[in-house]
XYZ file of C-alpha atoms in Angstrom:
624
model
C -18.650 23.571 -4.403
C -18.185 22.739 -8.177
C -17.490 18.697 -8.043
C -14.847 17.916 -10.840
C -16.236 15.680 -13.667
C -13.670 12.950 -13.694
C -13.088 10.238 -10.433
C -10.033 9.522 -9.936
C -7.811 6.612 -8.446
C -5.549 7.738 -6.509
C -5.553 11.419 -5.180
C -2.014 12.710 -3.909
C -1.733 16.195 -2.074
C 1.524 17.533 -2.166
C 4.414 17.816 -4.782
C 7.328 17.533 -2.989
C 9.879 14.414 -2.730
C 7.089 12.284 -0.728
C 4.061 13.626 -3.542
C 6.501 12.520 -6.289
C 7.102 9.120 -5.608
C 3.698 8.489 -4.308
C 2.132 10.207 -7.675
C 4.480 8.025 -9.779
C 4.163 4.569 -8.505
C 0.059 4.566 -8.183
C 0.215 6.246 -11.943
C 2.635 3.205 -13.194
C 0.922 0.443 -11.416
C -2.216 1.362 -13.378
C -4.212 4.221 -11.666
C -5.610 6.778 -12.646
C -3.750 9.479 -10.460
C -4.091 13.201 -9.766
C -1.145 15.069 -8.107
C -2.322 18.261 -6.481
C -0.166 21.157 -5.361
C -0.423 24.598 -4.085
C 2.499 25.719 -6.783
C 3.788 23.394 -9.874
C 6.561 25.332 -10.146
C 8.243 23.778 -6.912
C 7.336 20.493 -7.659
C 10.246 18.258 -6.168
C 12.288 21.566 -4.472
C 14.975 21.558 -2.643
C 14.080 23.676 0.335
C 17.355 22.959 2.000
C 20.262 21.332 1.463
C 20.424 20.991 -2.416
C 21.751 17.265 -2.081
C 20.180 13.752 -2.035
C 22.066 11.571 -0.056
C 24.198 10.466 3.048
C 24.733 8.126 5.717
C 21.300 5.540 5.816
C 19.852 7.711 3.685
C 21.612 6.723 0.577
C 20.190 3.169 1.951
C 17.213 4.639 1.460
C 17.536 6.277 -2.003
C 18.579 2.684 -3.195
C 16.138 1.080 -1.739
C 13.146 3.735 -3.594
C 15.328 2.872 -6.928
C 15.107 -0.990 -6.140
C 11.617 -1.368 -6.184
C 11.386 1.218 -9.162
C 10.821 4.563 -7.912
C 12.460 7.713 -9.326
C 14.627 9.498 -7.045
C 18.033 7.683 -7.569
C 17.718 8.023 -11.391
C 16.871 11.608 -11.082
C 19.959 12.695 -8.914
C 22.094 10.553 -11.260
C 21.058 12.731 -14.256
C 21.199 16.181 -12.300
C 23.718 15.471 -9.740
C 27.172 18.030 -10.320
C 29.604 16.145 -7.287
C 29.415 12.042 -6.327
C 30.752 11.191 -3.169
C 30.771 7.795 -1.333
C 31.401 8.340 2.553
C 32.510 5.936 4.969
C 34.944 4.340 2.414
C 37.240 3.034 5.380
C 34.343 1.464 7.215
C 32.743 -1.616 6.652
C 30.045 -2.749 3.779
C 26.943 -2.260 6.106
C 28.007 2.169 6.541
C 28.913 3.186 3.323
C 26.796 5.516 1.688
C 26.539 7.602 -1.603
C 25.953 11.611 -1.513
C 25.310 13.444 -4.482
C 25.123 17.035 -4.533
C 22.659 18.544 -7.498
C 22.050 21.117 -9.236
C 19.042 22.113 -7.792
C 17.169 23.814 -9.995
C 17.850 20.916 -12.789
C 16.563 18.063 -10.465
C 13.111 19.851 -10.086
C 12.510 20.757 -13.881
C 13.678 17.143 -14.273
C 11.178 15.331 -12.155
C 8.369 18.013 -12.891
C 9.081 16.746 -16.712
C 8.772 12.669 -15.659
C 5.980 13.567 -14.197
C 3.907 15.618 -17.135
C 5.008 12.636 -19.176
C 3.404 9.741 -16.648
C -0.099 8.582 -18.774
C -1.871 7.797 -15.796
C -1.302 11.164 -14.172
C -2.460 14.493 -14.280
C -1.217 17.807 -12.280
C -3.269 20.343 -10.715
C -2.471 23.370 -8.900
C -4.574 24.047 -6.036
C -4.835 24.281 -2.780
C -6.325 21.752 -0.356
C -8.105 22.469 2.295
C -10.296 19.817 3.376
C -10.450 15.794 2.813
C -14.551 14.935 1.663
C -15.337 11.835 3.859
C -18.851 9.813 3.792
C -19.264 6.359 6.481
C -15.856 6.436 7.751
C -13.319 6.673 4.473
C -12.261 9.617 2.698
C -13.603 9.776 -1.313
C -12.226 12.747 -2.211
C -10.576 16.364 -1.454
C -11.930 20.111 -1.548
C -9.254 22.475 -2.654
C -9.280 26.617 -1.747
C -10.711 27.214 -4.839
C -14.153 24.687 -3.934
C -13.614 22.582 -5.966
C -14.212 18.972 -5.013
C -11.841 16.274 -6.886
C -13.257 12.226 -5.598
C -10.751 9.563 -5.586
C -10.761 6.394 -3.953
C -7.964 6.860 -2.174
C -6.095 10.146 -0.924
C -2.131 10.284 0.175
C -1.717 13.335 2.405
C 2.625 14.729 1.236
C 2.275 18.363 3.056
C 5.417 18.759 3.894
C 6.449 21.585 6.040
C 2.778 23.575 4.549
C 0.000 22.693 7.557
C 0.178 26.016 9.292
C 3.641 26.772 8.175
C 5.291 29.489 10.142
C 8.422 31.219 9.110
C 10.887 32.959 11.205
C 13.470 35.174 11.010
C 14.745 36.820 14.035
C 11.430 38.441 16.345
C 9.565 38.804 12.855
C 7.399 35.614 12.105
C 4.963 35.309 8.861
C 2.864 31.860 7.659
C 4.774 30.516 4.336
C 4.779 26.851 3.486
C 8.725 27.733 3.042
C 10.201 30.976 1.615
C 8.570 32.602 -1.244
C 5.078 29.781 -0.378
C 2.334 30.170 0.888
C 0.839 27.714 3.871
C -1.899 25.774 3.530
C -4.533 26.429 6.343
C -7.446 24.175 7.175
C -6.442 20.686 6.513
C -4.875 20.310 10.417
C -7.612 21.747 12.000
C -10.158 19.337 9.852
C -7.813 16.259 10.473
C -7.623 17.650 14.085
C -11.842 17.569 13.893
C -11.951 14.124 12.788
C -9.732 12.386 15.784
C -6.303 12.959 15.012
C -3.568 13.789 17.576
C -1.563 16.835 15.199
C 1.516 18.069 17.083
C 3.675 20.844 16.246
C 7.303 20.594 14.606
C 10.255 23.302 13.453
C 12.689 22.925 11.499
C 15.421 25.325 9.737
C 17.676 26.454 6.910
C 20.916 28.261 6.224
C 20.961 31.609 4.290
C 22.017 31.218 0.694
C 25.100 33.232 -0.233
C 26.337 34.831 -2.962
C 29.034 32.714 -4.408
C 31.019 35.757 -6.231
C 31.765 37.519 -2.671
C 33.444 34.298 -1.395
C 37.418 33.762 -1.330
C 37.739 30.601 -2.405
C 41.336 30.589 -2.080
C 41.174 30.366 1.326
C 39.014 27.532 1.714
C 39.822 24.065 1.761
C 38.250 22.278 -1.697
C 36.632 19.200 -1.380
C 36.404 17.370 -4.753
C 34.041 14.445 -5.499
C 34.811 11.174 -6.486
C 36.303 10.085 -9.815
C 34.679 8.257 -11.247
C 31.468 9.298 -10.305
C 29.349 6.162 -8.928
C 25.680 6.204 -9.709
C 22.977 5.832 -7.330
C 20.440 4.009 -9.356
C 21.237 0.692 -10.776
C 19.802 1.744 -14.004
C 22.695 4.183 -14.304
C 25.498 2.844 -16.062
C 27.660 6.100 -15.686
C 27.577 9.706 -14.648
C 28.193 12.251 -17.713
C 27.795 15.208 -16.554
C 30.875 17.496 -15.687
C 31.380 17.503 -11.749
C 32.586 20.463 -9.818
C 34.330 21.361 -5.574
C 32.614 22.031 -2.950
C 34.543 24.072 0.007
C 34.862 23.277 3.412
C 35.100 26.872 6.131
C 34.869 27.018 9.935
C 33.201 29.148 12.199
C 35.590 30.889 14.943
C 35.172 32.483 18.328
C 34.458 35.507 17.154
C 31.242 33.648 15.528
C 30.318 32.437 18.529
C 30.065 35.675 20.612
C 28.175 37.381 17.630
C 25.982 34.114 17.902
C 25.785 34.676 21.534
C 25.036 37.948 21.738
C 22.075 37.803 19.572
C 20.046 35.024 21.213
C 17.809 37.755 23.033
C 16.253 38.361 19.463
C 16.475 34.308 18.705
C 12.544 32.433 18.612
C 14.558 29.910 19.456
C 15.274 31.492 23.019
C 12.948 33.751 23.198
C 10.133 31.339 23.676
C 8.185 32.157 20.491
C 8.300 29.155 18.416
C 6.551 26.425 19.876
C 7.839 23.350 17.541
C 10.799 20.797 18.556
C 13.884 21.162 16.569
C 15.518 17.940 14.975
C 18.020 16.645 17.248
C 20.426 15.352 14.603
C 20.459 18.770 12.716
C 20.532 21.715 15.064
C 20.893 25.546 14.219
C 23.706 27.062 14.475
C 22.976 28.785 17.538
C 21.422 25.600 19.045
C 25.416 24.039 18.615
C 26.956 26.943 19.870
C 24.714 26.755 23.336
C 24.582 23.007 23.244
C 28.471 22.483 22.431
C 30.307 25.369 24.646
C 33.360 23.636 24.796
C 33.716 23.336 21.044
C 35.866 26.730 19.699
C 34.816 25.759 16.026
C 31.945 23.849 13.692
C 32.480 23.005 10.434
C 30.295 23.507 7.047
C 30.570 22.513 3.361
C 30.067 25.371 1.374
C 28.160 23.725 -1.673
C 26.921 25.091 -4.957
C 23.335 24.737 -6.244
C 23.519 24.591 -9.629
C 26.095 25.047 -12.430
C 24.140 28.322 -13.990
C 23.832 29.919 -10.304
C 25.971 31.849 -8.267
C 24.017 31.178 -4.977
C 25.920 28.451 -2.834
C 24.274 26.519 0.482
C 26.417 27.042 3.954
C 25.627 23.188 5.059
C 25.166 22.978 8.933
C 24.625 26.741 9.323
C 20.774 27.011 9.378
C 19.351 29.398 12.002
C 16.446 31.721 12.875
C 18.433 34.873 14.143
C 17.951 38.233 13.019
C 18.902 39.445 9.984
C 21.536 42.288 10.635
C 22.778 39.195 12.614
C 23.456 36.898 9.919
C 25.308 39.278 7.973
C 27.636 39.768 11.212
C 28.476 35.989 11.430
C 28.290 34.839 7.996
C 31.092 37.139 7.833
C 32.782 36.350 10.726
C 33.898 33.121 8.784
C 37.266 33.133 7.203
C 37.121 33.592 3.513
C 33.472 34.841 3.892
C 34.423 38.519 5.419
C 32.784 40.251 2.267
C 30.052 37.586 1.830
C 26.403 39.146 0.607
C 23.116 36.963 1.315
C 20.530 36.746 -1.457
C 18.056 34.631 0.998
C 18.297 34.929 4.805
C 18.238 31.885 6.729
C 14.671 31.558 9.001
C 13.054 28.519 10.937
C 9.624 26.840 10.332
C 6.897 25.285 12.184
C 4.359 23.547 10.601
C 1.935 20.816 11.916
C 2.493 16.910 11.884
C 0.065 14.594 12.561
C 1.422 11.793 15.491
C 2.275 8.694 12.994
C 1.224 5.564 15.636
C -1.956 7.162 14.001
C -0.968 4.740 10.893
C -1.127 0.884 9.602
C 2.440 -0.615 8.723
C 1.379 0.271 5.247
C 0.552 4.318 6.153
C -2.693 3.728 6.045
C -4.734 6.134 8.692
C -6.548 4.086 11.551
C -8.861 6.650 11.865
C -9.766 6.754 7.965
C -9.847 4.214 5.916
C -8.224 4.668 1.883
C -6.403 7.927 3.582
C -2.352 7.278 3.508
C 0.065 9.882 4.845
C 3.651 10.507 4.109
C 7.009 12.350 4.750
C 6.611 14.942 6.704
C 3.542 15.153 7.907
C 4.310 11.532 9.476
C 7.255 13.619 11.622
C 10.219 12.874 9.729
C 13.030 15.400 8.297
C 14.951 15.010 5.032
C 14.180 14.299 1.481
C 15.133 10.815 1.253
C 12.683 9.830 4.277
C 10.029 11.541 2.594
C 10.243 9.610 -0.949
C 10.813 6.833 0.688
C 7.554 6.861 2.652
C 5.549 8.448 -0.188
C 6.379 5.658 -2.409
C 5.416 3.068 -0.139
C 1.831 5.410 0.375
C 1.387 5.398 -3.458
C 2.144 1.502 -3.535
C -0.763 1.019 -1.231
C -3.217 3.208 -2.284
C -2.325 1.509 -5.773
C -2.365 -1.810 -4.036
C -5.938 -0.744 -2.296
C -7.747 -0.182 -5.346
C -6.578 -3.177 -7.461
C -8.055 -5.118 -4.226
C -4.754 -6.784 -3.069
C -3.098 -6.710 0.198
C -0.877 -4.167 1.253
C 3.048 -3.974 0.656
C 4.711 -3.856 4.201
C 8.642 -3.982 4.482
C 9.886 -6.086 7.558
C 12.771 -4.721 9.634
C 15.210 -7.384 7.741
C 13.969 -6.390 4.583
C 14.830 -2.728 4.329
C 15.634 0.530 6.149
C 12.727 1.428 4.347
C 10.752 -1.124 6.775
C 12.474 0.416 9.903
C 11.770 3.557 9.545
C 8.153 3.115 9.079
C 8.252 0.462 12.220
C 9.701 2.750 13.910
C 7.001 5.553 13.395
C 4.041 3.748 13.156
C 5.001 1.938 16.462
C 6.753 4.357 18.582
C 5.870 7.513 17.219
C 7.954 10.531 17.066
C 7.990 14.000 19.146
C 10.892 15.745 17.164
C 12.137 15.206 13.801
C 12.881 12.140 12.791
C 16.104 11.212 10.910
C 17.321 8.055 9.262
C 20.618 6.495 10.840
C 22.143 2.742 10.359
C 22.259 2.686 13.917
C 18.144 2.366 13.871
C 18.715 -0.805 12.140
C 19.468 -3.740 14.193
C 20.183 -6.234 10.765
C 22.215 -3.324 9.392
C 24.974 -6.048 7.629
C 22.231 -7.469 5.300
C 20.477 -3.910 4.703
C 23.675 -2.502 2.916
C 23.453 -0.098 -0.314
C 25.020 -2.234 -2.264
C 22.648 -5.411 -2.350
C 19.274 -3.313 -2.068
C 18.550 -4.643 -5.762
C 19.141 -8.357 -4.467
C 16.754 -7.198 -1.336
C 13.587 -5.642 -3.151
C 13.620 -5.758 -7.133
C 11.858 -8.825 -6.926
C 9.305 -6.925 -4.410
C 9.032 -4.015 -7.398
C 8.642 -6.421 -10.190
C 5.475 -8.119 -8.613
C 3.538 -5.078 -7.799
C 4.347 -3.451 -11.394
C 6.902 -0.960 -10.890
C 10.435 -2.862 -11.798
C 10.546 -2.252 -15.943
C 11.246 -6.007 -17.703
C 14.428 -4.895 -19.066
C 15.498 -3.378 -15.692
C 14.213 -6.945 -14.490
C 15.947 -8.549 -16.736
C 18.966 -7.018 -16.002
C 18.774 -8.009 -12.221
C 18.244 -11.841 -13.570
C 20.972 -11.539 -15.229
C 23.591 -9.838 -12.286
C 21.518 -12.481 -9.841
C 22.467 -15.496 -11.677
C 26.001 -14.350 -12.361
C 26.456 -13.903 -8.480
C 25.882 -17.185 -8.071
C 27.741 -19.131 -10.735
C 30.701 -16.745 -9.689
C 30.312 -17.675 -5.861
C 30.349 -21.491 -6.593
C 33.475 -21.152 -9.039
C 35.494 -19.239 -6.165
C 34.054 -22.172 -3.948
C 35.488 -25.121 -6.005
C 38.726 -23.632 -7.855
C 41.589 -25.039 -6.148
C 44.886 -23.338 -6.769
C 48.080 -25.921 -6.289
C 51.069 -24.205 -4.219
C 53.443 -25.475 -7.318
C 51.325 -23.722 -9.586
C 51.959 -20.316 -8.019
C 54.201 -17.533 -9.077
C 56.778 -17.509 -6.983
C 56.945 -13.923 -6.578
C 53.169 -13.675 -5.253
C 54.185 -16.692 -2.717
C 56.769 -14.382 -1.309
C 54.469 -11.043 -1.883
C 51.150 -12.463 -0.184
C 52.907 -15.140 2.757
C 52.070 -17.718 0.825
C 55.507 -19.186 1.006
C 54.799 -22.075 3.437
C 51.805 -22.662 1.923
C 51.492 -26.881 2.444
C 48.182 -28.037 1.086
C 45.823 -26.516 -2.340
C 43.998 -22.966 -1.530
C 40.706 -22.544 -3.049
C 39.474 -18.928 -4.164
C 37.229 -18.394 -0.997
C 39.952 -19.007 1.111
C 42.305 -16.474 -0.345
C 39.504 -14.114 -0.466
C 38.578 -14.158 2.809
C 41.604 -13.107 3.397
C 41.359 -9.050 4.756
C 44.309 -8.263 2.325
C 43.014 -9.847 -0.803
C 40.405 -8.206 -2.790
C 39.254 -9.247 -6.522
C 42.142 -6.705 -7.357
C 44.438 -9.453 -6.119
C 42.613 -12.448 -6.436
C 42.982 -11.439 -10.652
C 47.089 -11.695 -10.019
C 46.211 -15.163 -8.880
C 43.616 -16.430 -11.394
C 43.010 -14.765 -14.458
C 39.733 -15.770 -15.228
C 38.837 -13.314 -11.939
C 39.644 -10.306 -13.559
C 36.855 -10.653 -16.114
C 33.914 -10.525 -14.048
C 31.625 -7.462 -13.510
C 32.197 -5.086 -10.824
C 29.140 -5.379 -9.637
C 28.882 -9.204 -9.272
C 32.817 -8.965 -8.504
C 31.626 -6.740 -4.627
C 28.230 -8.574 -4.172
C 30.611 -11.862 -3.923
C 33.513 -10.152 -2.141
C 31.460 -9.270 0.788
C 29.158 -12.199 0.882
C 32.581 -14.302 1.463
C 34.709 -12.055 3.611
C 31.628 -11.599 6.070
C 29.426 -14.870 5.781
C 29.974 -15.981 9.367
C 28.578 -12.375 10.222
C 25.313 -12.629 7.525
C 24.813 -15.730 8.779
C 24.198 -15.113 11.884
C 21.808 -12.274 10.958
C 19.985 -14.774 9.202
C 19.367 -16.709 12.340
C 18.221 -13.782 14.217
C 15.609 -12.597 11.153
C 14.628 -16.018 11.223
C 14.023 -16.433 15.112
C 11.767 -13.331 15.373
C 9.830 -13.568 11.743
C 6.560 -15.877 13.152
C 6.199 -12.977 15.646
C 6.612 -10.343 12.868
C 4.014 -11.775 10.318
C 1.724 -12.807 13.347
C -1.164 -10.288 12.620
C -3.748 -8.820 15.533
C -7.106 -7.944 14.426
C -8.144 -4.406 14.698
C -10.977 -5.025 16.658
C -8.819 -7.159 19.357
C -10.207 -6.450 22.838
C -7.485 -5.396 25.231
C -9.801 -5.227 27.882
C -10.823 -8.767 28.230
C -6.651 -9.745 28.817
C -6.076 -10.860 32.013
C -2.716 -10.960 33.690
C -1.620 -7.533 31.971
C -0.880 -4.493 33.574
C -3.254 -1.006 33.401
C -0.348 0.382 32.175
C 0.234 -2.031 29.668
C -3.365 -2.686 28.400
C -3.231 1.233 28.141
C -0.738 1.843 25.540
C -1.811 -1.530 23.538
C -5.022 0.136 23.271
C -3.394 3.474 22.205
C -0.988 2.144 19.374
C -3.034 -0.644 18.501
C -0.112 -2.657 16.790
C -0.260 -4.480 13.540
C 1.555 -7.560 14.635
C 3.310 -8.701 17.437
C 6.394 -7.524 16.409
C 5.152 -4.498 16.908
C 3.447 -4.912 20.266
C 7.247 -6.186 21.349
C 8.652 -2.959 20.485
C 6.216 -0.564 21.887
C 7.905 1.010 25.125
C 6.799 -0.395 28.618
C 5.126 -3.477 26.690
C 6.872 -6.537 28.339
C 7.650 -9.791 26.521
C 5.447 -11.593 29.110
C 2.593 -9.266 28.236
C 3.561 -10.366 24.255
C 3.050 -13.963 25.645
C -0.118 -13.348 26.636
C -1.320 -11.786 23.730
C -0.127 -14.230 21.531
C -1.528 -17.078 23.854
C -4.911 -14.856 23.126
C -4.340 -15.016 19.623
C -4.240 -18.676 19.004
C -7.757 -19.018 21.434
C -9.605 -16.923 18.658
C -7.559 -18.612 15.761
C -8.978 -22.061 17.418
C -5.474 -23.561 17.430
C-alpha cells in the first residue's frame, strides 16, 4: 500500500450531487479537501431525470443556495426550460423546476470544482476506509493507495454493489456505462453497520428525430424565466418545449404481457423500489383501473437529440421496450439509444447517524445522499453539503451545524432519517414538514443566509446583498403599517372598481392588502410610491401580511417544542437504569440512540410519558 505524501482535511468519496456540495463547502470554509471518484468524467451526472427541481425539492435547492452551496447557481446557468408549479396554490407549495441541459450542468460544476483552491480531484476507486482507535484517518482506493484525512464523507450513490438490470439479464455497474464499487459495504458491514439493500430505476432515452412532435401536446416554460439562486439576477440562456404523451391500453397489455421476464416480478432483484416513483410496470399493476399515465417528454441538452420519457423508467426486456415505447401515440417509429434498466445498490440504515451525519459507529466519518437511503438529486446535495459543513466544522474544532425542523426542509429530512430511518427510498415532500408556511422557497434566504455567513460559505457581497433586501423588508412592512389612505382621497373609479364605495373610516396599506383580491399590482393603483419597490421585498411583504395570523401561529408551535429540541442526551446515557419504561421502549431508545429529545419524541412506539421520564433523568445528572 503506497501511503500518499500529502494529509488532507477533509476526504470526500464520491462525485456526484451529494460529493459536490460536500467537496465545495469543506474546500471554501478553509480545508484542505480531496474529492475522490471512480470516473471524473461524470462528476455531477444526471443519471436520470436531466432536471433539478420540483415540489419540496426546489425548497431544498434554495435552501443549499441560502447557506452558499452551488447547485441553484449551477442550474440557473445550464438550465434550457424554468417552470414554477403550484402557481394556484398557496406560498408554502410552490416550487421551481428547471430542466438542464445535461451535459452542460456537469462540465459546469466539474469546472467550479477544478477552480476551488482548497481542492484537489482524484480518480480512483475506494475500497476501504483506514481506521485506528475508533475514527477513520483515511481511505484505501483499488489502486492501494492510501490517502489520510481527518475526516472522510462517504457520497456513493447508487455504486456499493451496484446491480443493473434489464429484463432476466443483470450485470454490476455503478449506473450505465460505470463500473460498481465493491468492498466498501462489506468493510462498513465488518465494522458494525446495518447496510440494507435498495433499487431504483430509469427510463430509456429516445431518439428525439423519430418522434412526431406534432402530435404531442407542448409544454412551454415560463416567461420570464425565474432563477433559482438568489445570486441570479436573470436567466439568459434561450429556453426551449418540452412534450407531454400518454400511454394507452394497448401499452398496458404489452406491459402486461411481459412481466414473466420483469426482475421486478420475477423475484430476482432483491432491493425496495421508491414508493413515490414507481416503474412503469409497477403503475400499471398497482393502478389497474387507470386506462392511461402520463409523461413529459423532455430534452437533455440543446446539442443532443436524445430526449428523457419522465415517469417511464422500467426494468423489462429489451425487445419489450421497443414494443411499448412505441405503443405511445406520436412515438410509433421511436428508436432507443439507451434502454431503460433498474439498479440495486447497498445503503447503509441512516439512524446509524448524529443530526449532523456524523456515523455513531465512527467518529470524523459523515455519510450522505444516497447511501443514507434517499432518492433524487436535490436530497443528495442537500445532505452532502450539510456532511462537508461538518467535517469542515470538525476540524476547525467547533460544534456541529444541525438544522431544526422549523428551520429548514433541509432539517426534516435529516430528522427524519437519522431518527426514523428509512426501508425504501426516501423522497422529499412538503407534506413531511409540519411548519411548512414558514419553510417556503421564497424566504429560504431570510431562513439560513445568516446560518451560511457564520460558518464561511455566504460571499460578503452576496451578504451584503441579503442586508440590504432584509432591511428593505422591514422599512417597507412598517410604511404599509402606518400609511393611511383617506376615503376622499380616492379615485373614484377604484372606489367603485375594488367595493370601496361605502368605505366610512381611513384604510391603511395592510388592510387593503390583506385583502385576497389586492396584490402589490393593485395596491400601486392606490399609492404610487408602492409600485417602486423590488419584487423581491414587494412578495416577502405580501405574504408576511396576507398570512400573519397563520405564521404566527407557527411561531407559537416552534416555540412550544424548541427546549425539547435543543435538550441534548449524552451518548453514553444508560437506558437501562430508567425505571417506569417499557422493554419495548427502552429497546428502541437504545437502538436509535437520539440526539435530543425531540428526537426521542418522534421515534415510533416512544410515548410522551416515556419522554417525561427521560427528561426528568436528564435534569438528575444536570444537578438541576
Amino acid at each position: 500500500m503506497i501511503v500518499y505524501d500529502k494529509k488532507y482535511e477533509v476526504i470526500v468519496v464520491g462525485a456526484g450531487h451529494a460529493g459536490c456540495e460536500a467537496a465545495l463547502a469543506a474546500a471554501r470554509m478553509g480545508c484542505s479537501t480531496l474529492l475522490l471518484t471512480i470516473n471524473l468524467d461524470a462528476i455531477a451526472l444526471m443519471s436520470c431525470n436531466p432536471a433539478i427541481g420540483g415540489l419540496a425539492k426546489g425548497h431544498l435547492v434554495k435552501e443549499i443556495d441560502a447557506l452558499g452551496g452551488e447547485m441553484a447557481k449551477n442550474i440557473d446557468a445550464t438550465g434550457i426550460q424554468f417552470r414554477i408549479l403550484n402557481t394556484r396554490k398557496g406560498p408554502a407549495v410552490r416550487a421551481s423546476r428547471a430542466q438542464a441541459d445535461k451535459q452542460l450542468y456537469r462540465l459546469r460544476m466539474k469546472h467550479v470544482l477544478e477552480s476551488e483552491p482548497n481542492l484537489d480531484l482524484k480518480q480512483g476507486e475506494v475500497i476501504g476506509l483506514h481506521v485506528e482507535e475508533g475514527r477513520v484517518v483515511g481511505v484505501d482506493t483499488k489502486a492501494e493507495v492510501r490517502f489520510a484525512g481527518t475526516t472522510v464523507v462517504l457520497t456513493t450513490g447508487t455504486f456499493m454493489r451496484g446491480l443493473i438490470h434489464i429484463g432476466l439479464t443483470h450485470y454490476p455497474g455503478g449506473r450505465a456505462g460505470d463500473l460498481p464499487a465493491i468492498g466498501l459495504s462489506d468493510q462498513l458491514r465488518d465494522l458494525g453497520f446495518t447496510v440494507g439493500r435498495l433499487k431504483t430505476g430509469t427510463p430509456a432515452r429516445l431518439d428525439g428525430r423519430t418522434i412526431d412532435f406534432g402530435r404531442l401536446e407542448p409544454q412551454y416554460g415560463d416567461d420570464p424565466p425565474i432563477p433559482f439562486s438568489f445570486s441570479t439576477e436573470r436567466i439568459d440562456q434561450p429556453q426551449v418545449a418540452c412534450h407531454i404523451a400518454y400511454t394507452n391500453e394497448r401499452s398496458h397489455d404489452i406491459i402486461r404481457g411481459g412481466l414473466d421476464r420483469s426482475p421486478l416480478y420475477a423475484g430476482i432483484i432483491e432491493g425496495i423500489g421508491p414508493r413515490y416513483c414507481p416503474s412503469i410496470e409497477d403503475k400499471v399493476v398497482r393502478f389497474p383501473d387507470k386506462n392511461r399515465h402520463q409523461t413529459f417528454i423532455e430534452p437533455e441538452g440543446r446539442e443532443t437529440v436524445e430526449v428523457y420519457p419522465s415517469g417511464l423508467s422500467t426494468s423489462l426486456p429489451i425487445d419489450v421496450q421497443f414494443a411499448f415505447y412505441r405503443s405511445i401515440e406520436g412515438l410509433e417509429r421511436v428508436e432507443i439509444m439507451r434502454p431503460a434498466y433498474a439498479i440495486e445498490y447497498d445503503y447503509v440504515d441512516p439512524i446509524q447517524l448524529h443530526g449532523s451525519l456524523e456515523t455513531k459507529l465512527l467518529g470524523n466519518l459523515y455519510h450522505a445522499g444516497q447511501i443514507n437511503g434517499t432518492s433524487g438529486y436535490e436530497e443528495a446535495a442537500a445532505q452532502g453539503l450539510m456532511a462537508g459543513i461538518n467535517a469542515a466544522l470538525r476540524v476547525r474544532g467547533r460544534e456541529p451545524l444541525v438544522l431544526d425542523r422549523s428551520d429548514a426542509y433541509i432539517g426534516v429530512m435529516i430528522d427524519d432519517l437519522v431518527t426514523l430511518g428509512t426501508r425504501e427510498p426516501y423522497r422529499m415532500f412538503t407534506s413531511r414538514a409540519e411548519y411548512r408556511l414558514l419553510l417556503r422557497e421564497d424566504n429560504a434566504d431570510l431562513r439560513l443566509r445568516e446560518k451560511g455567513h457564520e460558518i464561511g460559505l455566504v460571499r460578503e457581497e452576496e451578504y451584503g446583498r441579503f442586508l440590504l433586501k432584509r432591511e428593505q423588508i422591514g422599512v417597507e412592512l412598517a410604511r404599509v403599517r402606518e400609511t393611511r389612505l383617506v376615503r376622499s382621497e380616492m379615485d373614484e373609479a377604484l372606489k367603485a372598481e375594488f367595493g370601496f364605495t361605502d368605505l366610512q373610516n381611513a384604510v391603511t396599506l395592510e388592510q387593503l392588502l390583506r385583502r385576497p383580491d389586492i396584490t402589490y399590482g393593485e395596491l400601486a393603483r392606490f399609492d404610487a410610491a408602492s409600485g417602486d419597490v423590488p419584487a423581491s421585498v414587494q412578495e416577502q411583504v405580501e405574504i408576511q401580511v396576507k398570512y400573519q395570523g397563520y405564521i404566527d401561529r407557527q411561531l407559537e408551535q416552534v416555540e412550544r417544542s424548541r427546549k425539547m429540541e435543543h435538550t441534548r442526551i449524552p451518548a453514553d446515557f444508560d437506558y437501562a437504569a430508567l425505571a417506569g419504561i417499557t422493554a419495548e421502549v427502552r429497546e428502541k431508545l437504545q437502538k436509535f440512540r437520539p440526539d435530543t429529545l425531540g428526537q426521542a419524541s418522534r421515534i415510533s412506539g416512544v410515548t410522551p410519558a416515556a419522554v417525561g421520564i427521560v427528561a426528568i433523568a436528564l435534569k438528575v445528572r444536570s444537578g438541576q
